[in-house]
Amino acid sequence: MGGQDKGLIQLNGQPLIQHVIDKLAPQTPTLLINANRNQNLYAQFAPVISDEFPDYPGPLGGIHAGLSHAPTDWVGFVPCDSPLICDDLVARFCQAVKPESDILVAHDGEHQQPVFTLFHKRVLPKLSAFLARGDRKIILLYDECHTSYVDFSDAPSCFFNLNTPQELAQFGALHP
């Protein structure tokens, strides 16, 4: 999106982050936003946390920050550019938890959706070591943990994300 902060890009008169919050707020009592810039703008939507690792290591940096600050043992993560999040996303993840689960990842029937996840806090030491050695590929972390997949094959649109100004314009026209 041309270097713009995706979560603050307007879609139908609201920033993308507001669309995501509108979908998640009825599903969970606690929301945190991971942001490394424009924290004061994001703070109007929910409490803001920032990456603790230098050089902003992508989604794993946000996951690390979330696990470090969340008040619960299980912490869910979604991207800020997916306005069609399912109304039962959190419930599906919670129903799939098993005692041995470390990480749950959404699967749309064809592909895993690696940034739609539920992590147990016990992953934090492993994630810290993973990031400290310079690893950044989220899928490699999943290989190191007890990772299970949650079936969303009946709702693949839940994971639709907006990556270009053209996609944003087309989506806005189809979903006023």
Coordinates of C-alpha atoms in Angstrom, one line a residue:
M1 CA 0.0 0.0 0.0
G2 CA 2.8 2.3 -0.8
G3 CA 4.4 2.4 2.6
Q4 CA 1.2 3.5 4.3
D5 CA 0.3 2.1 7.7
K6 CA -2.2 -0.5 6.5
G7 CA -4.3 -0.5 9.7
L8 CA -5.0 3.2 9.3
I9 CA -6.0 3.1 5.6
Q10 CA -9.6 4.0 5.1
L11 CA -12.2 1.5 3.9
N12 CA -15.7 2.9 3.5
G13 CA -15.0 5.7 5.9
Q14 CA -13.3 3.7 8.6
P15 CA -9.7 2.6 9.1
L16 CA -9.0 -1.1 8.4
I17 CA -8.2 -1.7 12.1
Q18 CA -11.7 -0.6 13.0
H19 CA -13.2 -3.2 10.7
V20 CA -11.1 -5.9 12.3
I21 CA -12.0 -4.7 15.8
D22 CA -15.7 -4.6 14.9
K23 CA -15.4 -8.3 14.0
L24 CA -13.4 -9.4 17.0
A25 CA -14.8 -7.3 19.9
P26 CA -18.0 -9.4 20.2
Q27 CA -15.8 -12.6 20.3
T28 CA -13.3 -11.8 23.0
P29 CA -13.1 -9.5 26.1
T30 CA -9.5 -8.4 25.5
L31 CA -8.0 -6.8 22.4
L32 CA -4.5 -5.5 22.0
I33 CA -3.0 -3.8 18.9
N34 CA 0.6 -4.4 18.0
A35 CA 2.0 -1.3 16.3
N36 CA 5.5 0.0 15.8
R37 CA 4.4 3.4 14.5
N38 CA 1.4 5.7 14.9
Q39 CA 0.9 4.2 18.4
N40 CA -1.1 7.3 19.4
L41 CA -3.5 6.8 16.6
Y42 CA -4.0 3.1 17.3
A43 CA -4.5 3.8 21.0
Q44 CA -7.9 5.2 20.2
F45 CA -9.1 1.7 19.3
A46 CA -7.4 -0.5 21.9
P47 CA -4.3 -0.7 24.1
V48 CA -1.1 -0.7 22.0
I49 CA 2.0 -2.8 22.4
S50 CA 5.1 -2.6 20.3
D51 CA 7.7 -5.1 19.2
E52 CA 10.4 -5.8 21.8
F53 CA 12.9 -7.1 19.3
P54 CA 15.0 -4.6 17.2
D55 CA 14.6 -4.3 13.5
Y56 CA 10.9 -5.2 13.6
P57 CA 11.0 -9.0 12.8
G58 CA 7.6 -9.0 11.0
P59 CA 4.6 -10.9 12.3
L60 CA 6.7 -12.9 14.8
G61 CA 7.7 -9.7 16.5
G62 CA 4.1 -8.9 17.0
I63 CA 3.3 -12.4 18.3
H64 CA 6.2 -12.1 20.7
A65 CA 5.0 -8.8 22.0
G66 CA 1.4 -10.2 22.3
L67 CA 2.5 -13.2 24.3
S68 CA 4.7 -11.0 26.5
H69 CA 1.8 -8.6 27.4
A70 CA -1.4 -10.6 27.2
P71 CA -3.1 -11.4 30.5
T72 CA -4.2 -14.9 29.4
D73 CA -2.5 -18.2 28.6
W74 CA -3.9 -18.4 25.1
V75 CA -3.4 -15.4 22.7
G76 CA -5.0 -15.1 19.3
F77 CA -3.5 -13.1 16.4
V78 CA -5.0 -11.7 13.2
P79 CA -3.7 -9.2 10.6
C80 CA -5.1 -5.7 10.4
D81 CA -5.9 -5.9 6.7
S82 CA -8.6 -8.7 6.8
P83 CA -12.0 -7.0 7.1
L84 CA -14.0 -10.3 6.6
I85 CA -13.0 -12.1 9.7
C86 CA -15.5 -14.8 10.6
D87 CA -18.0 -14.1 13.4
D88 CA -17.0 -17.4 15.0
L89 CA -13.2 -17.3 14.5
V90 CA -12.4 -17.2 18.2
A91 CA -14.9 -20.0 19.0
R92 CA -13.5 -22.3 16.4
F93 CA -10.0 -21.8 17.7
C94 CA -11.0 -22.4 21.3
Q95 CA -12.9 -25.5 20.3
A96 CA -9.8 -26.9 18.6
V97 CA -7.5 -26.5 21.7
K98 CA -6.1 -29.8 23.0
P99 CA -3.9 -30.1 26.1
E100 CA -0.8 -30.7 24.0
S101 CA -1.5 -27.8 21.6
D102 CA 1.1 -25.0 21.4
I103 CA -0.1 -23.3 18.3
L104 CA -3.3 -23.4 16.3
V105 CA -3.3 -22.1 12.7
A106 CA -6.3 -21.5 10.5
H107 CA -6.6 -23.6 7.3
D108 CA -9.0 -22.5 4.5
G109 CA -9.2 -26.0 2.9
E110 CA -6.4 -25.2 0.4
H111 CA -3.8 -23.3 2.3
Q112 CA -2.8 -22.6 5.9
Q113 CA -3.3 -19.0 7.0
P114 CA -0.2 -18.5 9.1
V115 CA -1.1 -15.2 10.6
F116 CA -4.5 -16.3 11.8
T117 CA -3.3 -18.1 14.9
L118 CA -3.8 -19.0 18.5
F119 CA -0.6 -19.3 20.6
H120 CA -0.2 -20.7 24.1
K121 CA 2.2 -18.6 26.3
R122 CA 4.5 -21.6 26.8
V123 CA 5.7 -20.9 23.3
L124 CA 7.3 -17.6 24.4
P125 CA 10.7 -18.9 25.4
K126 CA 11.0 -20.9 22.1
L127 CA 9.9 -17.9 20.1
S128 CA 12.4 -15.6 21.9
A129 CA 15.2 -18.0 21.1
F130 CA 13.9 -18.4 17.5
L131 CA 14.0 -14.6 17.0
A132 CA 17.3 -14.2 18.8
R133 CA 19.0 -16.5 16.3
G134 CA 17.6 -14.4 13.4
D135 CA 14.9 -16.7 12.3
R136 CA 11.9 -14.9 10.8
K137 CA 9.8 -17.5 8.9
I138 CA 6.7 -18.2 10.9
I139 CA 6.1 -21.6 9.3
L140 CA 9.5 -22.7 10.5
L141 CA 8.5 -21.9 14.1
Y142 CA 5.3 -23.9 13.5
D143 CA 7.5 -26.9 12.6
E144 CA 9.3 -26.6 16.0
C145 CA 6.1 -26.6 18.1
H146 CA 3.1 -28.8 18.5
T147 CA 1.0 -27.1 15.8
S148 CA -2.5 -28.1 14.8
Y149 CA -4.7 -26.7 12.1
V150 CA -8.3 -25.4 12.5
D151 CA -10.6 -26.1 9.6
F152 CA -12.2 -23.1 7.9
S153 CA -12.7 -24.7 4.6
D154 CA -16.4 -23.6 4.7
A155 CA -15.3 -19.9 5.1
P156 CA -12.2 -19.2 3.0
S157 CA -13.3 -15.5 2.6
C158 CA -12.6 -15.0 6.3
F159 CA -8.9 -14.7 5.3
F160 CA -9.3 -12.2 2.5
N161 CA -6.8 -9.5 2.9
L162 CA -6.2 -6.2 1.1
N163 CA -2.7 -5.7 -0.3
T164 CA -3.0 -3.0 -3.0
P165 CA -4.9 0.2 -3.6
Q166 CA -6.8 -1.6 -6.4
E167 CA -7.9 -4.4 -4.1
L168 CA -9.0 -1.8 -1.5
A169 CA -11.1 0.1 -4.1
Q170 CA -12.7 -3.0 -5.5
F171 CA -13.5 -4.4 -2.1
G172 CA -14.9 -1.0 -1.0
A173 CA -17.2 -1.0 -4.0
L174 CA -18.4 -4.5 -3.4
H175 CA -18.9 -4.1 0.4
P176 CA -20.2 -0.6 1.0

